[in-house]
DNA sequence: CGTGTTTTTGAGCCGTGTCAACGATAGTGG
DNA sequence: CCACTATCGTTGACACGGCTCAAAAACACG
């Protein structure tokens, strides 16, 4: 599959795209690159002249605190563009890095803007992507806030499972091989790794969802999981054929 | 002051705007409206055909949970546009409401898009606004997450103080009359009102910042406040003349 | 086989939530 | 002007969720 099709495939989970816009995306010059696990791609304070999208692996945006604590603010799977914002907000106010070994593709801001000049609707599609990104942030505020550890963890699992599903990352049996350590999940939820582990045990023992050292996430009872999480997928704004 | 100038004033804290774009904003048809405290402006699930900006008062976006708990995901002061995203993401995935009596102005999506068609840079300015909105979300994730109650509260106060300052909302003596109840602050921080109250007492007793029943926020020691919060204003992306 | 990483568990502590009451303040109507 | 009410802020006592420290178990990899 040509690299740019990955981007198109992802965008089409959220919007219908005209043939013309698909062609423009397909023609976008992209530069593939491998990154190692834990390698930073764009550091806080820098001013990148390009954005990236994920071909394979997982990227995260995070802030670091004194003492080495991390707050992960987003996770990005295949087809997503984690730093589109750098197009119009020059200076990075957080760091983008790989949490697993990953394949990414670089797209120059210049080329993106040129494509937007050719098609207004294309610009709108990319704008919309950044808005959907923000919708996820809003949920994560709640995950880290009023929803306690159990609901927050369940919510994150719901979300990632659906996001993995719509870009075809599930295994044949409907399980998902979670490419994240429990530490990485804990960093996203503002929990200690110990408490996350116990929370996963709760979910396992209540026959809701199984996630353990095998990293195979198996949804035992989707309805119960959704209820535990208070998960309402509206905020993912999936087009009909990708609804859950 | 003409209503649209409020928008221009706010935008200019974040970017330099050409005369042409200023003129386009000035010509935007806007419809003023009063809203009562606690009145909802755009409810979750609806599909508005307009956005709003704040003339006076405070708006909030929030989600409601079973049991009446609320998670506030953003607060909006004079000049801000809390629901620009509805331009390209039709369905509201949260509710926008007034937390104080407020004056707002309605702007039709149609008119905005028409203006964007006349000037590409104008569209970019609005896009950028939504990106800055998202930058604040990222900080709030940390406020509700890894930063504990003390740092989170201090961080929110830093942020709101600066945001109030750049649009000229401070009192002559440099204090800020916080237009929010402690419950509303607690909802934004994912804290109980009791604990927020105690946290404010801590900040008061450590001579960092005074905020009590008078609702007058007085920064006693800005450096100490910034340090307590771990506040780095980069994420507000203020242009030079508005730096703190 | 040995080393490093990740997961899991236990024990105990501390931060934050809950419940309840009181105090302050502002607004309202008699 | 006062009494009444509603809302908000403040404090205390206590419970509990989540954190820290520490160590063992499971696993991945050279």
Short mmCIF file of C-alpha atoms (C1' of nucleotides) in Angstrom, two decimals:
data_model
loop_
_atom_site.label_atom_id
_atom_site.label_comp_id
_atom_site.label_asym_id
_atom_site.label_seq_id
_atom_site.Cartn_x
_atom_site.Cartn_y
_atom_site.Cartn_z
CA UNK A 1 0.00 0.00 0.00
CA UNK A 2 1.42 3.40 -1.00
CA UNK A 3 2.24 5.41 2.08
CA UNK A 4 -0.18 8.21 1.37
CA UNK A 5 -3.06 5.76 1.22
CA UNK A 6 -2.58 5.20 4.92
CA UNK A 7 -3.41 8.82 5.48
CA UNK A 8 -6.40 8.66 3.17
CA UNK A 9 -7.68 5.52 4.85
CA UNK A 10 -7.56 7.24 8.23
CA UNK A 11 -9.15 10.48 7.04
CA UNK A 12 -11.98 8.49 5.54
CA UNK A 13 -12.93 7.12 8.91
CA UNK A 14 -13.86 10.69 9.85
CA UNK A 15 -15.08 12.31 6.65
CA UNK A 16 -15.99 11.71 3.06
CA UNK A 17 -13.27 12.94 0.78
CA UNK A 18 -13.68 13.97 -2.83
CA UNK A 19 -11.67 12.28 -5.58
CA UNK A 20 -9.82 15.50 -6.20
CA UNK A 21 -8.74 15.78 -2.58
CA UNK A 22 -7.77 12.15 -2.48
CA UNK A 23 -5.56 12.78 -5.49
CA UNK A 24 -3.94 15.78 -3.82
CA UNK A 25 -3.17 13.74 -0.75
CA UNK A 26 -1.82 10.93 -2.87
CA UNK A 27 0.53 13.37 -4.60
CA UNK A 28 1.86 14.86 -1.39
CA UNK A 29 5.61 14.29 -1.17
CA UNK A 30 6.30 12.25 1.95
CA UNK A 31 9.58 11.02 3.39
CA UNK A 32 9.47 7.75 5.30
CA UNK A 33 11.62 7.36 8.38
CA UNK A 34 12.19 4.78 11.09
CA UNK A 35 12.32 5.78 14.71
CA UNK A 36 13.39 3.71 17.67
CA UNK A 37 11.28 3.25 20.75
CA UNK A 38 11.61 6.23 23.10
CA UNK A 39 13.16 8.35 20.40
CA UNK A 40 11.91 11.93 20.31
CA UNK A 41 10.65 13.24 16.99
CA UNK A 42 9.93 16.89 17.79
CA UNK A 43 11.04 18.36 21.07
CA UNK A 44 9.38 21.03 23.13
CA UNK A 45 10.74 24.44 22.20
CA UNK A 46 11.73 23.58 18.64
CA UNK A 47 10.08 24.90 15.47
CA UNK A 48 9.66 22.07 12.98
CA UNK A 49 9.16 22.81 9.28
CA UNK A 50 7.31 19.57 8.71
CA UNK A 51 4.67 17.36 10.23
CA UNK A 52 4.55 13.60 10.42
CA UNK A 53 2.04 10.81 10.15
CA UNK A 54 2.23 7.32 11.57
CA UNK A 55 2.75 4.38 9.26
CA UNK A 56 3.31 1.81 11.94
CA UNK A 57 3.83 1.86 15.69
CA UNK A 58 2.67 4.32 18.31
CA UNK A 59 3.66 7.92 18.92
CA UNK A 60 2.86 9.99 21.99
CA UNK A 61 2.86 13.62 22.95
CA UNK A 62 3.93 14.28 26.48
CA UNK A 63 5.23 16.74 29.01
CA UNK A 64 7.93 16.00 31.47
CA UNK A 65 7.94 17.17 35.08
CA UNK A 66 10.65 17.60 37.62
CA UNK A 67 11.36 14.17 39.06
CA UNK A 68 10.99 12.42 35.72
CA UNK A 69 7.21 12.10 35.92
CA UNK A 70 5.51 12.17 32.58
CA UNK A 71 2.08 13.22 31.50
CA UNK A 72 1.16 11.76 28.18
CA UNK A 73 -1.43 13.96 26.48
CA UNK A 74 -2.10 11.87 23.39
CA UNK A 75 -1.34 8.58 21.70
CA UNK A 76 -1.26 8.14 17.95
CA UNK A 77 -1.86 5.08 15.85
CA UNK A 78 -1.54 4.31 12.15
CA UNK A 79 -2.61 7.13 9.87
CA UNK A 80 -2.72 9.88 12.46
CA UNK A 81 -0.89 13.20 12.31
CA UNK A 82 0.21 14.13 15.81
CA UNK A 83 1.82 17.46 15.06
CA UNK A 84 -0.34 19.09 12.45
CA UNK A 85 -0.65 22.01 14.83
CA UNK A 86 2.96 22.93 14.12
CA UNK A 87 1.70 24.16 10.76
CA UNK A 88 0.25 27.26 12.38
CA UNK A 89 1.72 27.25 15.85
CA UNK A 90 5.42 27.34 15.27
CA UNK A 91 6.93 26.51 18.60
CA UNK A 92 6.34 23.08 20.11
CA UNK A 93 4.84 23.39 23.58
CA UNK A 94 5.30 19.68 24.29
CA UNK A 95 7.36 16.80 22.96
CA UNK A 96 6.39 14.25 20.34
CA UNK A 97 8.11 10.91 20.62
CA UNK A 98 7.81 7.27 19.69
CA UNK A 99 6.67 4.92 22.41
CA UNK A 100 7.31 1.86 20.28
CA UNK A 101 9.64 1.35 17.34
CA UNK A 102 7.77 3.12 14.59
CA UNK A 103 7.65 3.94 10.93
CA UNK A 104 6.64 7.50 10.24
CA UNK A 105 6.42 9.74 7.21
CA UNK A 106 7.51 13.36 7.09
CA UNK A 107 5.45 15.91 5.20
CA UNK A 108 6.80 19.41 4.71
CA UNK A 109 4.61 22.26 5.85
CA UNK A 110 5.31 24.00 2.61
CA UNK A 111 3.89 21.12 0.60
CA UNK A 112 0.81 20.90 2.79
CA UNK A 113 0.08 24.59 2.44
CA UNK A 114 0.55 24.38 -1.29
CA UNK A 115 -2.00 21.59 -1.45
CA UNK A 116 -4.43 23.60 0.67
CA UNK A 117 -4.06 26.43 -1.83
CA UNK A 118 -5.23 24.10 -4.57
CA UNK A 119 -8.28 22.85 -2.71
CA UNK A 120 -10.09 24.60 0.04
CA UNK A 121 -11.92 21.46 1.11
CA UNK A 122 -8.58 19.76 1.57
CA UNK A 123 -7.55 22.40 4.07
CA UNK A 124 -10.84 21.88 5.85
CA UNK A 125 -10.19 18.17 6.11
CA UNK A 126 -6.87 18.77 7.81
CA UNK A 127 -8.35 21.45 10.03
CA UNK A 128 -11.04 19.02 11.00
CA UNK A 129 -8.42 16.46 11.94
CA UNK A 130 -6.95 18.89 14.44
CA UNK A 131 -10.42 19.48 15.86
CA UNK A 132 -10.96 15.77 16.34
CA UNK A 133 -7.64 15.61 18.08
CA UNK A 134 -8.94 18.26 20.46
CA UNK A 135 -12.16 16.33 21.05
CA UNK A 136 -10.03 13.48 22.35
CA UNK A 137 -8.16 15.87 24.62
CA UNK A 138 -11.46 16.82 26.20
CA UNK A 139 -12.16 13.22 27.07
CA UNK A 140 -8.70 12.79 28.50
CA UNK A 141 -9.26 15.75 30.78
CA UNK A 142 -12.19 13.82 32.19
CA UNK A 143 -10.16 10.59 32.30
CA UNK A 144 -7.60 12.30 34.45
CA UNK A 145 -10.22 14.24 36.37
CA UNK A 146 -13.67 13.39 37.55
CA UNK A 147 -13.83 9.85 36.15
CA UNK A 148 -11.92 7.81 38.73
CA UNK A 149 -9.23 5.25 37.94
CA UNK A 150 -11.63 2.48 36.97
CA UNK A 151 -13.82 4.52 34.63
CA UNK A 152 -10.85 6.41 33.22
CA UNK A 153 -8.96 3.24 32.41
CA UNK A 154 -12.03 1.65 30.89
CA UNK A 155 -12.61 4.78 28.85
CA UNK A 156 -9.10 4.86 27.47
CA UNK A 157 -9.34 1.19 26.54
CA UNK A 158 -12.66 1.77 24.77
CA UNK A 159 -11.22 4.64 22.83
CA UNK A 160 -8.00 2.98 21.79
CA UNK A 161 -9.81 -0.20 20.87
CA UNK A 162 -12.17 1.67 18.56
CA UNK A 163 -9.39 3.75 17.07
CA UNK A 164 -7.34 0.63 16.45
CA UNK A 165 -10.35 -1.09 14.94
CA UNK A 166 -11.27 1.57 12.38
CA UNK A 167 -7.80 1.53 10.85
CA UNK A 168 -7.71 -2.25 10.77
CA UNK A 169 -5.33 -2.99 13.61
CA UNK A 170 -7.36 -5.68 15.36
CA UNK A 171 -6.37 -9.33 15.25
CA UNK A 172 -8.56 -11.75 13.36
CA UNK A 173 -10.25 -12.88 16.58
CA UNK A 174 -11.22 -9.34 17.56
CA UNK A 175 -8.55 -8.95 20.20
CA UNK A 176 -6.07 -6.10 20.02
CA UNK A 177 -2.42 -6.49 20.77
CA UNK A 178 -1.81 -3.36 22.81
CA UNK A 179 1.56 -1.95 21.81
CA UNK A 180 1.99 -0.12 25.12
CA UNK A 181 3.47 -0.99 28.46
CA UNK A 182 1.43 -0.48 31.56
CA UNK A 183 3.75 2.37 32.46
CA UNK A 184 2.81 4.11 29.23
CA UNK A 185 -0.88 3.61 29.86
CA UNK A 186 -0.44 4.89 33.41
CA UNK A 187 1.31 8.02 32.12
CA UNK A 188 -1.69 8.72 29.92
CA UNK A 189 -4.14 8.27 32.75
CA UNK A 190 -2.27 10.17 35.43
CA UNK A 191 -2.10 7.00 37.51
CA UNK A 192 0.77 5.19 39.15
CA UNK A 193 1.77 2.03 37.39
CA UNK A 194 0.89 0.01 40.47
CA UNK A 195 -2.61 1.35 40.62
CA UNK A 196 -3.14 0.92 36.91
CA UNK A 197 -2.11 -2.69 37.26
CA UNK A 198 -4.65 -3.21 40.02
CA UNK A 199 -7.30 -1.46 37.97
CA UNK A 200 -6.64 -3.78 35.06
CA UNK A 201 -6.99 -6.66 37.48
CA UNK A 202 -10.37 -5.32 38.55
CA UNK A 203 -11.53 -5.13 34.96
CA UNK A 204 -10.27 -8.64 34.38
CA UNK A 205 -11.89 -10.09 37.47
CA UNK A 206 -15.21 -8.45 36.70
CA UNK A 207 -15.16 -10.14 33.29
CA UNK A 208 -15.17 -6.82 31.53
CA UNK A 209 -11.94 -6.75 29.59
CA UNK A 210 -8.78 -8.79 29.89
CA UNK A 211 -5.44 -7.07 29.58
CA UNK A 212 -2.39 -8.56 31.23
CA UNK A 213 1.24 -9.33 30.58
CA UNK A 214 0.37 -10.90 27.24
CA UNK A 215 -0.70 -7.42 26.03
CA UNK A 216 -3.61 -9.00 24.32
CA UNK A 217 -6.67 -6.92 25.04
CA UNK A 218 -9.73 -9.07 24.93
CA UNK A 219 -13.11 -7.45 25.33
CA UNK A 220 -15.14 -9.92 27.35
CA UNK A 221 -18.27 -7.80 27.69
CA UNK A 222 -18.36 -4.69 25.56
CA UNK A 223 -21.58 -3.42 27.08
CA UNK A 224 -20.21 -3.67 30.57
CA UNK A 225 -17.00 -1.99 29.48
CA UNK A 226 -18.89 0.88 27.90
CA UNK A 227 -21.00 1.26 30.98
CA UNK A 228 -18.04 1.17 33.34
CA UNK A 229 -16.31 3.81 31.23
CA UNK A 230 -19.32 6.00 30.54
CA UNK A 231 -18.10 5.76 26.96
CA UNK A 232 -20.05 7.65 24.33
CA UNK A 233 -18.21 7.37 21.00
CA UNK A 234 -19.79 10.51 19.58
CA UNK A 235 -16.60 12.44 20.20
CA UNK A 236 -14.68 10.28 17.75
CA UNK A 237 -16.99 11.55 15.00
CA UNK A 238 -16.74 8.43 12.90
CA UNK A 239 -18.57 8.28 9.60
CA UNK A 240 -21.35 5.75 9.43
CA UNK A 241 -19.53 2.80 7.96
CA UNK A 242 -17.04 2.93 10.79
CA UNK A 243 -19.46 3.23 13.68
CA UNK A 244 -18.98 0.59 16.28
CA UNK B 1 -16.06 49.70 21.23
CA UNK B 2 -17.62 47.93 18.24
CA UNK B 3 -18.26 44.29 19.06
CA UNK B 4 -15.98 42.89 16.40
CA UNK B 5 -13.06 44.83 17.80
CA UNK B 6 -13.23 42.60 20.85
CA UNK B 7 -12.48 39.65 18.62
CA UNK B 8 -9.67 41.50 16.87
CA UNK B 9 -8.16 42.56 20.18
CA UNK B 10 -8.09 38.97 21.36
CA UNK B 11 -6.69 37.57 18.13
CA UNK B 12 -3.91 40.12 18.24
CA UNK B 13 -2.68 38.75 21.52
CA UNK B 14 -1.80 35.59 19.61
CA UNK B 15 -0.86 36.73 16.12
CA UNK B 16 -0.21 39.71 13.93
CA UNK B 17 -3.13 40.36 11.67
CA UNK B 18 -3.04 42.16 8.35
CA UNK B 19 -5.19 45.24 7.76
CA UNK B 20 -7.17 43.35 5.18
CA UNK B 21 -7.99 40.57 7.60
CA UNK B 22 -8.85 43.04 10.31
CA UNK B 23 -11.29 44.64 7.92
CA UNK B 24 -12.86 41.29 7.10
CA UNK B 25 -13.34 40.54 10.79
CA UNK B 26 -14.76 43.99 11.35
CA UNK B 27 -17.31 43.38 8.59
CA UNK B 28 -18.43 40.03 9.93
CA UNK B 29 -22.14 40.17 10.76
CA UNK B 30 -22.53 39.40 14.45
CA UNK B 31 -25.64 39.17 16.58
CA UNK B 32 -25.31 40.13 20.24
CA UNK B 33 -27.19 38.17 22.84
CA UNK B 34 -27.47 38.07 26.61
CA UNK B 35 -27.36 34.81 28.48
CA UNK B 36 -28.12 34.16 32.11
CA UNK B 37 -25.77 32.39 34.45
CA UNK B 38 -26.01 28.60 34.01
CA UNK B 39 -27.83 28.96 30.74
CA UNK B 40 -26.70 26.52 28.07
CA UNK B 41 -25.75 27.95 24.70
CA UNK B 42 -25.08 24.83 22.65
CA UNK B 43 -25.98 21.43 24.01
CA UNK B 44 -24.26 18.15 23.47
CA UNK B 45 -25.80 16.35 20.50
CA UNK B 46 -27.03 19.43 18.67
CA UNK B 47 -25.67 20.78 15.38
CA UNK B 48 -25.35 24.55 15.57
CA UNK B 49 -25.14 26.65 12.42
CA UNK B 50 -23.25 29.42 14.15
CA UNK B 51 -20.43 29.99 16.59
CA UNK B 52 -20.17 32.55 19.36
CA UNK B 53 -17.60 34.79 20.93
CA UNK B 54 -17.57 36.24 24.41
CA UNK B 55 -18.19 39.94 24.89
CA UNK B 56 -18.46 39.86 28.64
CA UNK B 57 -18.69 37.16 31.28
CA UNK B 58 -17.41 33.61 31.31
CA UNK B 59 -18.46 30.59 29.29
CA UNK B 60 -17.50 27.00 29.94
CA UNK B 61 -17.54 23.74 28.05
CA UNK B 62 -18.34 20.74 30.16
CA UNK B 63 -19.52 17.17 30.31
CA UNK B 64 -22.00 15.89 32.78
CA UNK B 65 -21.77 12.52 34.51
CA UNK B 66 -24.28 10.33 36.21
CA UNK B 67 -24.79 11.73 39.69
CA UNK B 68 -24.60 15.34 38.55
CA UNK B 69 -20.82 15.55 38.63
CA UNK B 70 -19.38 17.89 36.07
CA UNK B 71 -16.08 18.02 34.31
CA UNK B 72 -15.37 21.43 32.92
CA UNK B 73 -12.99 21.15 29.98
CA UNK B 74 -12.50 24.83 29.21
CA UNK B 75 -13.28 28.32 30.40
CA UNK B 76 -13.64 31.28 28.07
CA UNK B 77 -13.10 34.96 28.70
CA UNK B 78 -13.67 38.08 26.66
CA UNK B 79 -12.87 37.73 22.97
CA UNK B 80 -12.66 33.98 22.87
CA UNK B 81 -14.60 31.65 20.56
CA UNK B 82 -15.47 28.49 22.46
CA UNK B 83 -17.22 26.62 19.68
CA UNK B 84 -15.32 27.36 16.54
CA UNK B 85 -14.92 23.63 16.14
CA UNK B 86 -18.62 23.36 15.28
CA UNK B 87 -17.66 24.89 11.92
CA UNK B 88 -16.18 21.60 10.78
CA UNK B 89 -17.37 19.11 13.36
CA UNK B 90 -21.10 19.35 13.17
CA UNK B 91 -22.33 17.54 16.21
CA UNK B 92 -21.52 18.95 19.66
CA UNK B 93 -19.77 16.31 21.76
CA UNK B 94 -20.06 18.44 24.92
CA UNK B 95 -22.12 21.34 26.16
CA UNK B 96 -21.28 25.02 26.02
CA UNK B 97 -22.86 27.14 28.71
CA UNK B 98 -22.52 30.39 30.60
CA UNK B 99 -21.11 30.17 34.08
CA UNK B 100 -21.81 33.83 34.80
CA UNK B 101 -24.35 36.18 33.26
CA UNK B 102 -22.75 36.92 29.92
CA UNK B 103 -22.93 38.92 26.75
CA UNK B 104 -22.09 36.93 23.69
CA UNK B 105 -22.17 37.47 19.95
CA UNK B 106 -23.38 34.96 17.40
CA UNK B 107 -21.55 34.54 14.10
CA UNK B 108 -23.04 32.37 11.40
CA UNK B 109 -20.86 29.60 10.03
CA UNK B 110 -21.87 30.63 6.56
CA UNK B 111 -20.51 34.13 7.08
CA UNK B 112 -17.27 32.85 8.54
CA UNK B 113 -16.68 30.50 5.64
CA UNK B 114 -17.43 33.26 3.20
CA UNK B 115 -14.81 35.44 4.85
CA UNK B 116 -12.29 32.59 4.75
CA UNK B 117 -12.93 32.33 1.02
CA UNK B 118 -11.90 35.96 0.62
CA UNK B 119 -8.69 35.62 2.59
CA UNK B 120 -6.72 32.50 3.14
CA UNK B 121 -4.73 34.05 5.97
CA UNK B 122 -7.96 34.82 7.77
CA UNK B 123 -8.88 31.15 7.75
CA UNK B 124 -5.45 30.37 9.10
CA UNK B 125 -5.96 32.80 11.97
CA UNK B 126 -9.16 31.06 12.99
CA UNK B 127 -7.61 27.65 12.55
CA UNK B 128 -4.77 28.78 14.74
CA UNK B 129 -7.23 29.85 17.43
CA UNK B 130 -8.58 26.32 17.58
CA UNK B 131 -5.04 25.01 17.89
CA UNK B 132 -4.33 27.31 20.81
CA UNK B 133 -7.51 26.10 22.41
CA UNK B 134 -6.12 22.58 22.12
CA UNK B 135 -2.81 23.64 23.65
CA UNK B 136 -4.74 24.67 26.74
CA UNK B 137 -6.50 21.31 26.80
CA UNK B 138 -3.12 19.63 26.99
CA UNK B 139 -2.24 21.59 30.08
CA UNK B 140 -5.56 20.78 31.66
CA UNK B 141 -4.93 17.11 31.14
CA UNK B 142 -1.84 17.57 33.27
CA UNK B 143 -3.74 19.71 35.79
CA UNK B 144 -6.18 16.90 36.29
CA UNK B 145 -3.49 14.27 36.08
CA UNK B 146 0.08 14.14 37.23
CA UNK B 147 0.25 17.63 38.72
CA UNK B 148 -1.41 17.22 42.11
CA UNK B 149 -4.05 19.49 43.58
CA UNK B 150 -1.66 22.23 44.66
CA UNK B 151 0.28 22.50 41.42
CA UNK B 152 -2.84 22.07 39.33
CA UNK B 153 -4.71 24.82 41.13
CA UNK B 154 -1.71 27.12 40.94
CA UNK B 155 -1.38 26.35 37.25
CA UNK B 156 -4.99 27.16 36.49
CA UNK B 157 -4.72 30.42 38.40
CA UNK B 158 -1.56 31.37 36.51
CA UNK B 159 -3.23 30.64 33.22
CA UNK B 160 -6.47 32.45 33.89
CA UNK B 161 -4.64 35.41 35.35
CA UNK B 162 -2.52 35.80 32.22
CA UNK B 163 -5.47 35.28 29.92
CA UNK B 164 -7.46 37.86 31.84
CA UNK B 165 -4.54 40.24 31.75
CA UNK B 166 -3.90 40.19 28.01
CA UNK B 167 -7.46 41.19 27.22
CA UNK B 168 -7.44 43.93 29.85
CA UNK B 169 -9.57 42.37 32.54
CA UNK B 170 -7.34 43.10 35.53
CA UNK B 171 -8.23 45.73 38.08
CA UNK B 172 -6.11 48.86 38.30
CA UNK B 173 -4.15 47.46 41.24
CA UNK B 174 -3.21 44.30 39.36
CA UNK B 175 -5.69 42.07 41.14
CA UNK B 176 -8.26 40.09 39.21
CA UNK B 177 -11.83 39.72 40.29
CA UNK B 178 -12.37 36.04 39.58
CA UNK B 179 -15.84 35.61 38.11
CA UNK B 180 -16.06 31.97 39.19
CA UNK B 181 -17.26 30.17 42.26
CA UNK B 182 -15.01 27.69 43.96
CA UNK B 183 -17.32 24.96 42.74
CA UNK B 184 -16.69 26.04 39.18
CA UNK B 185 -12.95 26.08 39.70
CA UNK B 186 -13.15 22.66 41.33
CA UNK B 187 -15.09 21.29 38.34
CA UNK B 188 -12.30 22.46 36.07
CA UNK B 189 -9.61 20.85 38.20
CA UNK B 190 -11.34 17.56 38.89
CA UNK B 191 -11.22 18.32 42.62
CA UNK B 192 -13.89 18.34 45.27
CA UNK B 193 -14.95 21.78 46.34
CA UNK B 194 -13.77 21.08 49.86
CA UNK B 195 -10.31 20.16 48.77
CA UNK B 196 -10.08 23.10 46.40
CA UNK B 197 -10.98 25.37 49.27
CA UNK B 198 -8.19 23.90 51.36
CA UNK B 199 -5.76 24.18 48.49
CA UNK B 200 -6.59 27.87 48.13
CA UNK B 201 -5.98 28.22 51.83
CA UNK B 202 -2.56 26.62 51.39
CA UNK B 203 -1.68 29.05 48.64
CA UNK B 204 -2.89 31.92 50.80
CA UNK B 205 -0.98 30.83 53.87
CA UNK B 206 2.22 30.31 51.92
CA UNK B 207 1.93 33.91 50.71
CA UNK B 208 1.72 32.79 47.12
CA UNK B 209 -1.66 33.98 45.95
CA UNK B 210 -4.72 35.14 47.85
CA UNK B 211 -8.12 34.03 46.68
CA UNK B 212 -11.00 33.84 49.15
CA UNK B 213 -14.65 34.69 49.50
CA UNK B 214 -14.01 38.20 48.18
CA UNK B 215 -13.13 36.59 44.80
CA UNK B 216 -10.29 39.01 44.48
CA UNK B 217 -7.25 37.14 43.27
CA UNK B 218 -4.12 38.87 44.48
CA UNK B 219 -0.80 37.53 43.35
CA UNK B 220 1.46 37.92 46.37
CA UNK B 221 4.53 36.28 44.87
CA UNK B 222 4.37 35.58 41.16
CA UNK B 223 7.66 33.71 41.09
CA UNK B 224 6.58 31.41 43.83
CA UNK B 225 3.24 30.86 42.12
CA UNK B 226 4.91 30.00 38.84
CA UNK B 227 7.26 27.63 40.60
CA UNK B 228 4.47 25.94 42.53
CA UNK B 229 2.52 25.48 39.33
CA UNK B 230 5.39 24.52 37.07
CA UNK B 231 3.90 27.16 34.80
CA UNK B 232 5.58 27.75 31.47
CA UNK B 233 3.50 30.22 29.45
CA UNK B 234 4.87 29.04 26.13
CA UNK B 235 1.68 27.14 25.46
CA UNK B 236 -0.36 30.33 25.39
CA UNK B 237 1.70 31.44 22.39
CA UNK B 238 1.37 35.13 23.11
CA UNK B 239 2.97 37.62 20.75
CA UNK B 240 5.81 39.62 22.19
CA UNK B 241 3.98 42.69 23.36
CA UNK B 242 1.72 40.52 25.47
CA UNK B 243 4.34 38.37 27.10
CA UNK B 244 4.13 38.38 30.83
"C1'" DC C 1 21.88 -19.00 30.96
"C1'" DG C 2 21.99 -14.31 32.61
"C1'" DT C 3 20.46 -9.73 32.44
"C1'" DG C 4 17.12 -6.18 31.92
"C1'" DT C 5 12.38 -5.05 31.45
"C1'" DT C 6 7.74 -5.53 32.59
"C1'" DT C 7 4.01 -7.30 35.38
"C1'" DT C 8 2.16 -8.48 39.73
"C1'" DT C 9 1.48 -8.45 44.63
"C1'" DG C 10 1.81 -6.80 49.55
"C1'" DA C 11 2.02 -3.31 53.25
"C1'" DG C 12 1.48 1.07 54.88
"C1'" DC C 13 0.94 6.00 54.23
"C1'" DC C 14 -0.96 10.25 52.52
"C1'" DG C 15 -3.80 13.06 49.58
"C1'" DT C 16 -8.25 13.77 48.41
"C1'" DG C 17 -13.26 12.75 48.83
"C1'" DT C 18 -17.51 12.62 51.61
"C1'" DC C 19 -20.56 14.08 55.04
"C1'" DA C 20 -22.04 17.49 57.98
"C1'" DA C 21 -22.33 21.81 60.10
"C1'" DC C 22 -21.55 26.63 60.55
"C1'" DG C 23 -20.50 31.30 58.89
"C1'" DA C 24 -20.74 35.05 55.51
"C1'" DT C 25 -22.85 37.44 52.08
"C1'" DA C 26 -26.24 39.07 48.93
"C1'" DG C 27 -30.77 39.41 47.35
"C1'" DT C 28 -35.90 39.56 48.24
"C1'" DG C 29 -40.06 40.70 49.91
"C1'" DG C 30 -42.90 42.22 53.78
"C1'" DC D 1 -35.44 48.25 57.89
"C1'" DC D 2 -35.64 43.67 59.13
"C1'" DA D 3 -36.51 38.86 58.47
"C1'" DC D 4 -36.06 35.33 55.39
"C1'" DT D 5 -33.86 32.61 51.97
"C1'" DA D 6 -30.51 31.12 48.86
"C1'" DT D 7 -25.93 30.72 47.64
"C1'" DC D 8 -21.29 30.48 48.59
"C1'" DG D 9 -17.18 29.84 51.49
"C1'" DT D 10 -14.95 27.61 55.42
"C1'" DT D 11 -13.90 24.14 58.70
"C1'" DG D 12 -13.82 19.53 61.15
"C1'" DA D 13 -13.97 14.48 61.30
"C1'" DC D 14 -13.45 10.49 59.06
"C1'" DA D 15 -13.25 7.17 55.10
"C1'" DC D 16 -11.17 5.65 51.05
"C1'" DG D 17 -8.74 5.71 46.71
"C1'" DG D 18 -4.55 5.95 44.92
"C1'" DC D 19 0.58 6.47 45.85
"C1'" DT D 20 5.11 4.86 47.48
"C1'" DC D 21 8.33 1.56 48.63
"C1'" DA D 22 9.83 -2.95 48.13
"C1'" DA D 23 10.22 -7.43 46.35
"C1'" DA D 24 8.94 -11.40 43.70
"C1'" DA D 25 7.38 -13.48 39.40
"C1'" DA D 26 7.10 -13.65 34.49
"C1'" DC D 27 9.03 -12.72 30.39
"C1'" DA D 28 12.17 -11.10 26.40
"C1'" DC D 29 16.55 -11.14 24.49
"C1'" DG D 30 21.24 -11.72 23.64
#
